[in-house]
Amino acid sequence: MLTDVLKTILYFDVFSYPLKEEEIVLFSRDNNNDTKTLSALKKLKRQEIINYKDGFYFIEDSSKIERRKKGNILSEKRLKTAMRYSRIMSWFPYVKAIMLSGSISKGYMGVNDDIDYFIITQPGRLWIARTLLTLFKKIFLLNSYRNFCINYFTDADNLSVKERTRYAATEIVFLLPAFNLSMYRKILIDNPWVKSYYPEFEKKNNDCIENEIWLKKWIEKLLNNRLGDKLEDLLFSKSVKFIKRKFSKLDNQSFENSFSLKKNELRYFPDARQDYINQHFQMKINDFENRFGFNLSELNNVKAIAGCP
């Protein structure tokens, strides 16, 4: 349990995000065993392996606390905007679920952060849905990404995530359901491996949208045929060519690291963020182990750490 608690704190420290006691318990506990988690947390605090101030636990640099507080307040304000756009997106044909991802899903927003959306579509109609949403963004939002960043699409039959890292697990469990709560639960079911990182945690949103408008269903019926199939194929082909041309300055390896362009998936990671976070997290672990002189993976088996009984 010491390992679980420390790795949780270290991981969020990558984002300069100190944690509250109840968050550490929620993110780390197994089999609803809060007692073991709290005991481990108190032991680490008592031995000054981790720091504590104003209700927050962190590794070092208490200025991160004020940063977090400001980000939490801004997130609450922008969540209203995110839910408003989520409702609009829920009206679009073939959009079956919408989740908020990125920083806002963790309850934090920086001044320059975009609102990121994870969009699930009907199988075989992802590129129609994506094209309609993109046209809406370009025409009505003047192509602004600030409140409408739609860089992750997948269809309802493609919810299992191949990357099985702490980063991927965090992004999955922290998805904030904005439209269709049952699809969020299906994501967790289709990715049982996330429990090795977050044994008993899932997001809740009391404002999650559940109803669909009748016009949307009527339009979907009009295109659930061969015409719709041909349109889907055409939009997929044209979109892939456009994206490759737009990012032609990237070499092949950089492009593959940044994009996943498939009939059932569109993912765009322009800054290879996952690799950066995973590497930074490992550096945090290495630095921590060197400072305290023990292997973090073996911590639970160590009887005496900095004088711990």
PDB file of C-alpha atoms in Angstrom:
ATOM      1  CA  MET A   1       0.000   0.000   0.000  1.00  0.00           C
ATOM      2  CA  LEU A   2       2.962   2.331   0.626  1.00  0.00           C
ATOM      3  CA  THR A   3       3.971   1.821  -2.998  1.00  0.00           C
ATOM      4  CA  ASP A   4       0.472   2.567  -4.284  1.00  0.00           C
ATOM      5  CA  VAL A   5       0.193   5.763  -2.262  1.00  0.00           C
ATOM      6  CA  LEU A   6       3.637   7.022  -3.239  1.00  0.00           C
ATOM      7  CA  LYS A   7       3.196   6.269  -6.928  1.00  0.00           C
ATOM      8  CA  THR A   8      -0.148   8.072  -6.913  1.00  0.00           C
ATOM      9  CA  ILE A   9       1.394  11.183  -5.357  1.00  0.00           C
ATOM     10  CA  LEU A  10       4.432  11.031  -7.646  1.00  0.00           C
ATOM     11  CA  TYR A  11       2.308  10.623 -10.763  1.00  0.00           C
ATOM     12  CA  PHE A  12       0.171  13.664 -10.030  1.00  0.00           C
ATOM     13  CA  ASP A  13       3.333  15.564  -9.121  1.00  0.00           C
ATOM     14  CA  VAL A  14       4.275  15.254 -12.811  1.00  0.00           C
ATOM     15  CA  PHE A  15       1.390  17.679 -13.368  1.00  0.00           C
ATOM     16  CA  SER A  16       2.378  19.834 -10.345  1.00  0.00           C
ATOM     17  CA  TYR A  17      -0.876  18.741  -8.730  1.00  0.00           C
ATOM     18  CA  PRO A  18      -0.822  18.119  -4.951  1.00  0.00           C
ATOM     19  CA  LEU A  19      -3.550  15.810  -3.655  1.00  0.00           C
ATOM     20  CA  LYS A  20      -6.020  15.874  -0.802  1.00  0.00           C
ATOM     21  CA  GLU A  21      -6.259  12.960   1.619  1.00  0.00           C
ATOM     22  CA  GLU A  22      -9.624  11.789   0.282  1.00  0.00           C
ATOM     23  CA  GLU A  23      -8.281  11.829  -3.277  1.00  0.00           C
ATOM     24  CA  ILE A  24      -5.281   9.689  -2.397  1.00  0.00           C
ATOM     25  CA  VAL A  25      -7.589   7.230  -0.629  1.00  0.00           C
ATOM     26  CA  LEU A  26      -9.965   7.162  -3.609  1.00  0.00           C
ATOM     27  CA  PHE A  27      -7.224   6.725  -6.205  1.00  0.00           C
ATOM     28  CA  SER A  28      -5.175   4.160  -4.259  1.00  0.00           C
ATOM     29  CA  ARG A  29      -7.538   2.012  -2.213  1.00  0.00           C
ATOM     30  CA  ASP A  30      -8.279  -1.627  -2.942  1.00  0.00           C
ATOM     31  CA  ASN A  31     -11.358  -3.544  -1.782  1.00  0.00           C
ATOM     32  CA  ASN A  32     -12.664  -0.394  -0.083  1.00  0.00           C
ATOM     33  CA  ASN A  33      -9.841  -0.691   2.449  1.00  0.00           C
ATOM     34  CA  ASP A  34      -9.435   2.949   3.460  1.00  0.00           C
ATOM     35  CA  THR A  35      -7.703   2.048   6.735  1.00  0.00           C
ATOM     36  CA  LYS A  36      -4.566   0.647   5.072  1.00  0.00           C
ATOM     37  CA  THR A  37      -4.337   3.605   2.722  1.00  0.00           C
ATOM     38  CA  LEU A  38      -4.675   6.142   5.542  1.00  0.00           C
ATOM     39  CA  SER A  39      -2.145   4.254   7.651  1.00  0.00           C
ATOM     40  CA  ALA A  40       0.380   4.292   4.802  1.00  0.00           C
ATOM     41  CA  LEU A  41      -0.244   7.977   4.171  1.00  0.00           C
ATOM     42  CA  LYS A  42       0.255   8.912   7.829  1.00  0.00           C
ATOM     43  CA  LYS A  43       3.444   6.848   8.006  1.00  0.00           C
ATOM     44  CA  LEU A  44       4.912   8.606   4.966  1.00  0.00           C
ATOM     45  CA  LYS A  45       3.960  11.996   6.381  1.00  0.00           C
ATOM     46  CA  ARG A  46       5.371  11.215   9.843  1.00  0.00           C
ATOM     47  CA  GLN A  47       8.717  10.212   8.379  1.00  0.00           C
ATOM     48  CA  GLU A  48       8.745  13.313   6.128  1.00  0.00           C
ATOM     49  CA  ILE A  49       8.985  11.217   2.991  1.00  0.00           C
ATOM     50  CA  ILE A  50       6.115  13.332   1.666  1.00  0.00           C
ATOM     51  CA  ASN A  51       5.105  16.886   2.594  1.00  0.00           C
ATOM     52  CA  TYR A  52       1.788  18.208   3.891  1.00  0.00           C
ATOM     53  CA  LYS A  53       0.342  21.719   3.983  1.00  0.00           C
ATOM     54  CA  ASP A  54      -3.146  23.266   4.007  1.00  0.00           C
ATOM     55  CA  GLY A  55      -4.825  19.900   3.483  1.00  0.00           C
ATOM     56  CA  PHE A  56      -2.628  18.846   0.542  1.00  0.00           C
ATOM     57  CA  TYR A  57       0.080  16.184   0.161  1.00  0.00           C
ATOM     58  CA  PHE A  58       2.988  16.778  -2.214  1.00  0.00           C
ATOM     59  CA  ILE A  59       6.615  15.917  -2.828  1.00  0.00           C
ATOM     60  CA  GLU A  60       8.152  19.395  -2.726  1.00  0.00           C
ATOM     61  CA  ASP A  61       7.402  23.041  -3.623  1.00  0.00           C
ATOM     62  CA  SER A  62       4.309  24.154  -1.733  1.00  0.00           C
ATOM     63  CA  SER A  63       3.609  26.867  -4.343  1.00  0.00           C
ATOM     64  CA  LYS A  64       1.859  24.140  -6.350  1.00  0.00           C
ATOM     65  CA  ILE A  65      -1.004  24.283  -3.848  1.00  0.00           C
ATOM     66  CA  GLU A  66      -2.027  27.803  -4.840  1.00  0.00           C
ATOM     67  CA  ARG A  67      -1.665  26.881  -8.500  1.00  0.00           C
ATOM     68  CA  ARG A  68      -4.013  23.959  -8.010  1.00  0.00           C
ATOM     69  CA  LYS A  69      -6.610  26.055  -6.147  1.00  0.00           C
ATOM     70  CA  LYS A  70      -6.755  28.614  -8.961  1.00  0.00           C
ATOM     71  CA  GLY A  71      -7.004  25.830 -11.565  1.00  0.00           C
ATOM     72  CA  ASN A  72      -9.851  24.162  -9.675  1.00  0.00           C
ATOM     73  CA  ILE A  73     -11.840  27.399  -9.592  1.00  0.00           C
ATOM     74  CA  LEU A  74     -11.320  28.020 -13.310  1.00  0.00           C
ATOM     75  CA  SER A  75     -12.307  24.429 -14.086  1.00  0.00           C
ATOM     76  CA  GLU A  76     -15.650  24.872 -12.333  1.00  0.00           C
ATOM     77  CA  LYS A  77     -16.384  27.933 -14.451  1.00  0.00           C
ATOM     78  CA  ARG A  78     -15.397  26.336 -17.738  1.00  0.00           C
ATOM     79  CA  LEU A  79     -17.233  23.100 -16.962  1.00  0.00           C
ATOM     80  CA  LYS A  80     -20.475  24.985 -17.609  1.00  0.00           C
ATOM     81  CA  THR A  81     -19.187  25.887 -21.067  1.00  0.00           C
ATOM     82  CA  ALA A  82     -18.077  22.296 -21.691  1.00  0.00           C
ATOM     83  CA  MET A  83     -21.497  20.933 -20.780  1.00  0.00           C
ATOM     84  CA  ARG A  84     -23.215  23.482 -23.018  1.00  0.00           C
ATOM     85  CA  TYR A  85     -21.138  22.411 -26.020  1.00  0.00           C
ATOM     86  CA  SER A  86     -21.586  18.761 -25.081  1.00  0.00           C
ATOM     87  CA  ARG A  87     -25.346  19.221 -25.312  1.00  0.00           C
ATOM     88  CA  ILE A  88     -24.984  20.753 -28.762  1.00  0.00           C
ATOM     89  CA  MET A  89     -22.725  17.898 -29.893  1.00  0.00           C
ATOM     90  CA  SER A  90     -25.222  15.352 -28.579  1.00  0.00           C
ATOM     91  CA  TRP A  91     -27.657  16.629 -31.239  1.00  0.00           C
ATOM     92  CA  PHE A  92     -25.339  15.627 -34.087  1.00  0.00           C
ATOM     93  CA  PRO A  93     -26.044  12.422 -36.057  1.00  0.00           C
ATOM     94  CA  TYR A  94     -24.137   9.303 -34.993  1.00  0.00           C
ATOM     95  CA  VAL A  95     -22.649  10.867 -31.833  1.00  0.00           C
ATOM     96  CA  LYS A  96     -23.409   8.190 -29.239  1.00  0.00           C
ATOM     97  CA  ALA A  97     -21.469   9.493 -26.245  1.00  0.00           C
ATOM     98  CA  ILE A  98     -19.334  12.436 -25.168  1.00  0.00           C
ATOM     99  CA  MET A  99     -16.742  12.488 -22.397  1.00  0.00           C
ATOM    100  CA  LEU A 100     -14.650  15.390 -21.215  1.00  0.00           C
ATOM    101  CA  SER A 101     -10.966  14.503 -21.219  1.00  0.00           C
ATOM    102  CA  GLY A 102      -7.675  16.237 -20.577  1.00  0.00           C
ATOM    103  CA  SER A 103      -7.186  18.634 -17.687  1.00  0.00           C
ATOM    104  CA  ILE A 104     -10.852  19.560 -17.201  1.00  0.00           C
ATOM    105  CA  SER A 105     -11.719  15.931 -16.483  1.00  0.00           C
ATOM    106  CA  LYS A 106      -9.359  16.117 -13.487  1.00  0.00           C
ATOM    107  CA  GLY A 107     -11.041  19.262 -12.195  1.00  0.00           C
ATOM    108  CA  TYR A 108      -8.229  21.579 -13.244  1.00  0.00           C
ATOM    109  CA  MET A 109      -7.850  24.177 -16.001  1.00  0.00           C
ATOM    110  CA  GLY A 110      -4.932  26.427 -16.822  1.00  0.00           C
ATOM    111  CA  VAL A 111      -5.593  29.855 -18.300  1.00  0.00           C
ATOM    112  CA  ASN A 112      -4.557  28.703 -21.786  1.00  0.00           C
ATOM    113  CA  ASP A 113      -5.967  25.155 -21.661  1.00  0.00           C
ATOM    114  CA  ASP A 114      -8.418  23.931 -24.297  1.00  0.00           C
ATOM    115  CA  ILE A 115     -11.516  21.913 -23.431  1.00  0.00           C
ATOM    116  CA  ASP A 116     -10.906  18.400 -24.782  1.00  0.00           C
ATOM    117  CA  TYR A 117     -13.675  16.001 -25.799  1.00  0.00           C
ATOM    118  CA  PHE A 118     -13.591  12.226 -26.203  1.00  0.00           C
ATOM    119  CA  ILE A 119     -16.339  11.370 -28.702  1.00  0.00           C
ATOM    120  CA  ILE A 120     -17.856   7.943 -29.315  1.00  0.00           C
ATOM    121  CA  THR A 121     -19.773   7.374 -32.534  1.00  0.00           C
ATOM    122  CA  GLN A 122     -21.967   4.737 -34.094  1.00  0.00           C
ATOM    123  CA  PRO A 123     -19.810   2.040 -35.748  1.00  0.00           C
ATOM    124  CA  GLY A 124     -19.317   2.722 -39.432  1.00  0.00           C
ATOM    125  CA  ARG A 125     -20.245   6.401 -39.152  1.00  0.00           C
ATOM    126  CA  LEU A 126     -17.313   7.975 -37.317  1.00  0.00           C
ATOM    127  CA  TRP A 127     -16.137  10.134 -40.220  1.00  0.00           C
ATOM    128  CA  ILE A 128     -19.595  11.464 -41.000  1.00  0.00           C
ATOM    129  CA  ALA A 129     -19.993  12.518 -37.367  1.00  0.00           C
ATOM    130  CA  ARG A 130     -16.500  13.989 -37.251  1.00  0.00           C
ATOM    131  CA  THR A 131     -17.004  15.959 -40.483  1.00  0.00           C
ATOM    132  CA  LEU A 132     -20.270  17.484 -39.276  1.00  0.00           C
ATOM    133  CA  LEU A 133     -18.722  18.523 -35.955  1.00  0.00           C
ATOM    134  CA  THR A 134     -15.673  19.953 -37.720  1.00  0.00           C
ATOM    135  CA  LEU A 135     -17.887  22.017 -40.050  1.00  0.00           C
ATOM    136  CA  PHE A 136     -19.774  23.325 -37.018  1.00  0.00           C
ATOM    137  CA  LYS A 137     -16.492  24.359 -35.398  1.00  0.00           C
ATOM    138  CA  LYS A 138     -15.170  26.064 -38.541  1.00  0.00           C
ATOM    139  CA  ILE A 139     -18.394  27.888 -39.442  1.00  0.00           C
ATOM    140  CA  PHE A 140     -19.904  28.814 -36.084  1.00  0.00           C
ATOM    141  CA  LEU A 141     -16.853  28.871 -33.806  1.00  0.00           C
ATOM    142  CA  LEU A 142     -14.389  30.329 -36.333  1.00  0.00           C
ATOM    143  CA  ASN A 143     -12.263  27.183 -35.962  1.00  0.00           C
ATOM    144  CA  SER A 144     -11.504  27.966 -32.309  1.00  0.00           C
ATOM    145  CA  TYR A 145     -10.064  25.120 -30.226  1.00  0.00           C
ATOM    146  CA  ARG A 146     -10.382  26.802 -26.849  1.00  0.00           C
ATOM    147  CA  ASN A 147     -13.856  25.464 -26.030  1.00  0.00           C
ATOM    148  CA  PHE A 148     -14.133  22.834 -28.745  1.00  0.00           C
ATOM    149  CA  CYS A 149     -11.061  20.620 -29.088  1.00  0.00           C
ATOM    150  CA  ILE A 150     -12.262  17.414 -30.805  1.00  0.00           C
ATOM    151  CA  ASN A 151      -9.122  15.385 -31.424  1.00  0.00           C
ATOM    152  CA  TYR A 152     -10.228  11.968 -30.167  1.00  0.00           C
ATOM    153  CA  PHE A 153     -12.943   9.907 -31.856  1.00  0.00           C
ATOM    154  CA  THR A 154     -13.641   6.207 -31.591  1.00  0.00           C
ATOM    155  CA  ASP A 155     -16.679   4.076 -32.354  1.00  0.00           C
ATOM    156  CA  ALA A 156     -18.750   2.104 -29.868  1.00  0.00           C
ATOM    157  CA  ASP A 157     -17.158  -1.193 -30.936  1.00  0.00           C
ATOM    158  CA  ASN A 158     -13.617   0.068 -30.393  1.00  0.00           C
ATOM    159  CA  LEU A 159     -13.418   1.009 -26.720  1.00  0.00           C
ATOM    160  CA  SER A 160     -10.544  -1.233 -25.635  1.00  0.00           C
ATOM    161  CA  VAL A 161      -7.291   0.761 -25.327  1.00  0.00           C
ATOM    162  CA  LYS A 162      -4.046  -0.959 -26.311  1.00  0.00           C
ATOM    163  CA  GLU A 163      -1.644   1.250 -24.348  1.00  0.00           C
ATOM    164  CA  ARG A 164      -1.691  -0.170 -20.830  1.00  0.00           C
ATOM    165  CA  THR A 165       0.239   2.457 -18.923  1.00  0.00           C
ATOM    166  CA  ARG A 166      -0.575   4.581 -15.898  1.00  0.00           C
ATOM    167  CA  TYR A 167      -1.087   7.512 -18.257  1.00  0.00           C
ATOM    168  CA  ALA A 168      -3.647   5.620 -20.346  1.00  0.00           C
ATOM    169  CA  ALA A 169      -5.392   4.266 -17.234  1.00  0.00           C
ATOM    170  CA  THR A 170      -5.619   7.770 -15.758  1.00  0.00           C
ATOM    171  CA  GLU A 171      -7.073   9.218 -18.946  1.00  0.00           C
ATOM    172  CA  ILE A 172      -9.678   6.434 -19.098  1.00  0.00           C
ATOM    173  CA  VAL A 173     -10.954   6.450 -15.519  1.00  0.00           C
ATOM    174  CA  PHE A 174     -10.941  10.242 -15.291  1.00  0.00           C
ATOM    175  CA  LEU A 175     -13.089  10.702 -18.389  1.00  0.00           C
ATOM    176  CA  LEU A 176     -16.025  12.822 -17.260  1.00  0.00           C
ATOM    177  CA  PRO A 177     -19.269  11.560 -18.842  1.00  0.00           C
ATOM    178  CA  ALA A 178     -21.140  14.475 -20.419  1.00  0.00           C
ATOM    179  CA  PHE A 179     -23.534  12.524 -22.650  1.00  0.00           C
ATOM    180  CA  ASN A 180     -24.552   8.867 -22.173  1.00  0.00           C
ATOM    181  CA  LEU A 181     -23.274   7.599 -18.827  1.00  0.00           C
ATOM    182  CA  SER A 182     -23.723   3.947 -19.816  1.00  0.00           C
ATOM    183  CA  MET A 183     -21.025   4.291 -22.484  1.00  0.00           C
ATOM    184  CA  TYR A 184     -18.519   5.507 -19.895  1.00  0.00           C
ATOM    185  CA  ARG A 185     -19.269   2.420 -17.828  1.00  0.00           C
ATOM    186  CA  LYS A 186     -18.797   0.265 -20.922  1.00  0.00           C
ATOM    187  CA  ILE A 187     -15.340   1.803 -21.416  1.00  0.00           C
ATOM    188  CA  LEU A 188     -14.380   0.685 -17.908  1.00  0.00           C
ATOM    189  CA  ILE A 189     -15.772  -2.800 -18.564  1.00  0.00           C
ATOM    190  CA  ASP A 190     -13.845  -3.067 -21.848  1.00  0.00           C
ATOM    191  CA  ASN A 191     -10.628  -1.981 -20.105  1.00  0.00           C
ATOM    192  CA  PRO A 192     -10.500  -4.074 -16.898  1.00  0.00           C
ATOM    193  CA  TRP A 193      -6.711  -3.634 -16.737  1.00  0.00           C
ATOM    194  CA  VAL A 194      -7.155  -0.051 -15.443  1.00  0.00           C
ATOM    195  CA  LYS A 195      -8.027  -1.534 -12.053  1.00  0.00           C
ATOM    196  CA  SER A 196      -4.365  -2.413 -11.580  1.00  0.00           C
ATOM    197  CA  TYR A 197      -3.792   1.352 -11.338  1.00  0.00           C
ATOM    198  CA  TYR A 198      -7.165   2.546  -9.978  1.00  0.00           C
ATOM    199  CA  PRO A 199      -8.801  -0.432  -8.231  1.00  0.00           C
ATOM    200  CA  GLU A 200     -12.047   1.288  -7.228  1.00  0.00           C
ATOM    201  CA  PHE A 201     -12.476   4.628  -8.877  1.00  0.00           C
ATOM    202  CA  GLU A 202     -14.820   6.025 -11.506  1.00  0.00           C
ATOM    203  CA  LYS A 203     -16.023   9.513 -12.345  1.00  0.00           C
ATOM    204  CA  LYS A 204     -19.545  10.767 -11.745  1.00  0.00           C
ATOM    205  CA  ASN A 205     -21.417  13.693 -13.267  1.00  0.00           C
ATOM    206  CA  ASN A 206     -24.919  14.463 -12.049  1.00  0.00           C
ATOM    207  CA  ASP A 207     -25.457  16.728 -15.057  1.00  0.00           C
ATOM    208  CA  CYS A 208     -24.703  14.001 -17.612  1.00  0.00           C
ATOM    209  CA  ILE A 209     -27.050  14.293 -20.638  1.00  0.00           C
ATOM    210  CA  GLU A 210     -29.110  11.218 -21.475  1.00  0.00           C
ATOM    211  CA  ASN A 211     -31.812  12.221 -23.963  1.00  0.00           C
ATOM    212  CA  GLU A 212     -31.437  12.471 -27.752  1.00  0.00           C
ATOM    213  CA  ILE A 213     -33.522  14.733 -29.995  1.00  0.00           C
ATOM    214  CA  TRP A 214     -35.915  13.115 -32.497  1.00  0.00           C
ATOM    215  CA  LEU A 215     -34.440  14.955 -35.524  1.00  0.00           C
ATOM    216  CA  LYS A 216     -31.064  13.312 -34.923  1.00  0.00           C
ATOM    217  CA  LYS A 217     -32.567   9.825 -35.052  1.00  0.00           C
ATOM    218  CA  TRP A 218     -34.495  10.731 -38.217  1.00  0.00           C
ATOM    219  CA  ILE A 219     -31.336  11.907 -40.012  1.00  0.00           C
ATOM    220  CA  GLU A 220     -29.491   8.756 -38.944  1.00  0.00           C
ATOM    221  CA  LYS A 221     -32.215   6.593 -40.497  1.00  0.00           C
ATOM    222  CA  LEU A 222     -31.823   8.459 -43.789  1.00  0.00           C
ATOM    223  CA  LEU A 223     -28.124   7.533 -43.936  1.00  0.00           C
ATOM    224  CA  ASN A 224     -28.222   4.014 -42.511  1.00  0.00           C
ATOM    225  CA  ASN A 225     -27.917   2.542 -46.011  1.00  0.00           C
ATOM    226  CA  ARG A 226     -25.504   2.166 -48.933  1.00  0.00           C
ATOM    227  CA  LEU A 227     -25.528   5.900 -49.561  1.00  0.00           C
ATOM    228  CA  GLY A 228     -24.337   6.436 -46.004  1.00  0.00           C
ATOM    229  CA  ASP A 229     -21.667   3.765 -46.450  1.00  0.00           C
ATOM    230  CA  LYS A 230     -20.319   5.460 -49.581  1.00  0.00           C
ATOM    231  CA  LEU A 231     -20.365   8.865 -47.897  1.00  0.00           C
ATOM    232  CA  GLU A 232     -18.485   7.446 -44.903  1.00  0.00           C
ATOM    233  CA  ASP A 233     -15.806   5.929 -47.171  1.00  0.00           C
ATOM    234  CA  LEU A 234     -15.452   9.172 -49.125  1.00  0.00           C
ATOM    235  CA  LEU A 235     -15.119  11.341 -46.016  1.00  0.00           C
ATOM    236  CA  PHE A 236     -12.586   8.946 -44.496  1.00  0.00           C
ATOM    237  CA  SER A 237     -10.434   9.012 -47.634  1.00  0.00           C
ATOM    238  CA  LYS A 238     -10.655  12.780 -48.081  1.00  0.00           C
ATOM    239  CA  SER A 239     -10.018  13.495 -44.377  1.00  0.00           C
ATOM    240  CA  VAL A 240      -6.925  11.283 -44.206  1.00  0.00           C
ATOM    241  CA  LYS A 241      -5.476  12.940 -47.312  1.00  0.00           C
ATOM    242  CA  PHE A 242      -6.196  16.395 -45.905  1.00  0.00           C
ATOM    243  CA  ILE A 243      -4.604  15.620 -42.537  1.00  0.00           C
ATOM    244  CA  LYS A 244      -1.503  14.115 -44.134  1.00  0.00           C
ATOM    245  CA  ARG A 245      -1.145  17.129 -46.411  1.00  0.00           C
ATOM    246  CA  LYS A 246      -1.660  19.559 -43.518  1.00  0.00           C
ATOM    247  CA  PHE A 247       1.085  17.868 -41.483  1.00  0.00           C
ATOM    248  CA  SER A 248       3.362  17.019 -44.393  1.00  0.00           C
ATOM    249  CA  LYS A 249       6.342  18.579 -42.578  1.00  0.00           C
ATOM    250  CA  LEU A 250       6.333  15.674 -40.120  1.00  0.00           C
ATOM    251  CA  ASP A 251       8.486  12.691 -40.996  1.00  0.00           C
ATOM    252  CA  ASN A 252       6.763   9.300 -41.177  1.00  0.00           C
ATOM    253  CA  GLN A 253       7.717   8.238 -37.655  1.00  0.00           C
ATOM    254  CA  SER A 254       6.631  11.530 -36.102  1.00  0.00           C
ATOM    255  CA  PHE A 255       3.344  11.358 -37.966  1.00  0.00           C
ATOM    256  CA  GLU A 256       2.672   7.806 -36.768  1.00  0.00           C
ATOM    257  CA  ASN A 257       3.469   8.839 -33.192  1.00  0.00           C
ATOM    258  CA  SER A 258       1.071  11.785 -33.428  1.00  0.00           C
ATOM    259  CA  PHE A 259      -1.888  10.260 -35.270  1.00  0.00           C
ATOM    260  CA  SER A 260      -4.086   7.197 -35.423  1.00  0.00           C
ATOM    261  CA  LEU A 261      -6.244   7.405 -38.559  1.00  0.00           C
ATOM    262  CA  LYS A 262      -8.539   4.403 -38.970  1.00  0.00           C
ATOM    263  CA  LYS A 263     -12.117   3.775 -40.036  1.00  0.00           C
ATOM    264  CA  ASN A 264     -13.038   3.284 -36.372  1.00  0.00           C
ATOM    265  CA  GLU A 265     -10.649   5.741 -34.720  1.00  0.00           C
ATOM    266  CA  LEU A 266      -9.147   9.216 -34.968  1.00  0.00           C
ATOM    267  CA  ARG A 267      -6.566  10.264 -32.405  1.00  0.00           C
ATOM    268  CA  TYR A 268      -4.320  13.284 -32.556  1.00  0.00           C
ATOM    269  CA  PHE A 269      -1.447  13.821 -30.114  1.00  0.00           C
ATOM    270  CA  PRO A 270       0.613  16.694 -31.571  1.00  0.00           C
ATOM    271  CA  ASP A 271       3.216  16.797 -28.808  1.00  0.00           C
ATOM    272  CA  ALA A 272       3.640  13.051 -28.123  1.00  0.00           C
ATOM    273  CA  ARG A 273       2.212  13.813 -24.692  1.00  0.00           C
ATOM    274  CA  GLN A 274       1.812  10.226 -23.545  1.00  0.00           C
ATOM    275  CA  ASP A 275       5.495   9.416 -24.069  1.00  0.00           C
ATOM    276  CA  TYR A 276       6.524  12.641 -22.352  1.00  0.00           C
ATOM    277  CA  ILE A 277       4.340  11.985 -19.290  1.00  0.00           C
ATOM    278  CA  ASN A 278       5.454   8.362 -18.983  1.00  0.00           C
ATOM    279  CA  GLN A 279       9.120   9.373 -19.195  1.00  0.00           C
ATOM    280  CA  HIS A 280       8.681  12.225 -16.728  1.00  0.00           C
ATOM    281  CA  PHE A 281       6.903   9.904 -14.288  1.00  0.00           C
ATOM    282  CA  GLN A 282       9.746   7.393 -14.488  1.00  0.00           C
ATOM    283  CA  MET A 283      12.219  10.200 -13.844  1.00  0.00           C
ATOM    284  CA  LYS A 284      10.220  11.193 -10.754  1.00  0.00           C
ATOM    285  CA  ILE A 285      10.396   7.600  -9.487  1.00  0.00           C
ATOM    286  CA  ASN A 286      14.147   7.355 -10.187  1.00  0.00           C
ATOM    287  CA  ASP A 287      14.893  10.645  -8.435  1.00  0.00           C
ATOM    288  CA  PHE A 288      12.769   9.658  -5.473  1.00  0.00           C
ATOM    289  CA  GLU A 289      14.473   6.268  -5.141  1.00  0.00           C
ATOM    290  CA  ASN A 290      17.935   7.817  -5.354  1.00  0.00           C
ATOM    291  CA  ARG A 291      17.084  10.363  -2.676  1.00  0.00           C
ATOM    292  CA  PHE A 292      15.737   7.814  -0.178  1.00  0.00           C
ATOM    293  CA  GLY A 293      17.931   4.877  -1.194  1.00  0.00           C
ATOM    294  CA  PHE A 294      15.331   2.195  -1.870  1.00  0.00           C
ATOM    295  CA  ASN A 295      13.535   0.506  -4.752  1.00  0.00           C
ATOM    296  CA  LEU A 296       9.980   1.805  -4.896  1.00  0.00           C
ATOM    297  CA  SER A 297       8.676  -1.450  -6.365  1.00  0.00           C
ATOM    298  CA  GLU A 298       9.978  -3.291  -3.276  1.00  0.00           C
ATOM    299  CA  LEU A 299       8.844  -0.709  -0.732  1.00  0.00           C
ATOM    300  CA  ASN A 300       5.982  -2.748   0.704  1.00  0.00           C
ATOM    301  CA  ASN A 301       8.437  -5.482   1.635  1.00  0.00           C
ATOM    302  CA  VAL A 302      10.891  -3.187   3.429  1.00  0.00           C
ATOM    303  CA  LYS A 303      10.522  -3.371   7.196  1.00  0.00           C
ATOM    304  CA  ALA A 304      12.318  -0.162   8.115  1.00  0.00           C
ATOM    305  CA  ILE A 305      12.227   2.999   6.035  1.00  0.00           C
ATOM    306  CA  ALA A 306      13.646   6.174   7.494  1.00  0.00           C
ATOM    307  CA  GLY A 307      12.891   4.811  10.940  1.00  0.00           C
ATOM    308  CA  CYS A 308       9.389   3.520  10.177  1.00  0.00           C
ATOM    309  CA  PRO A 309       8.325   0.807  12.625  1.00  0.00           C
TER     310      PRO A 309
END
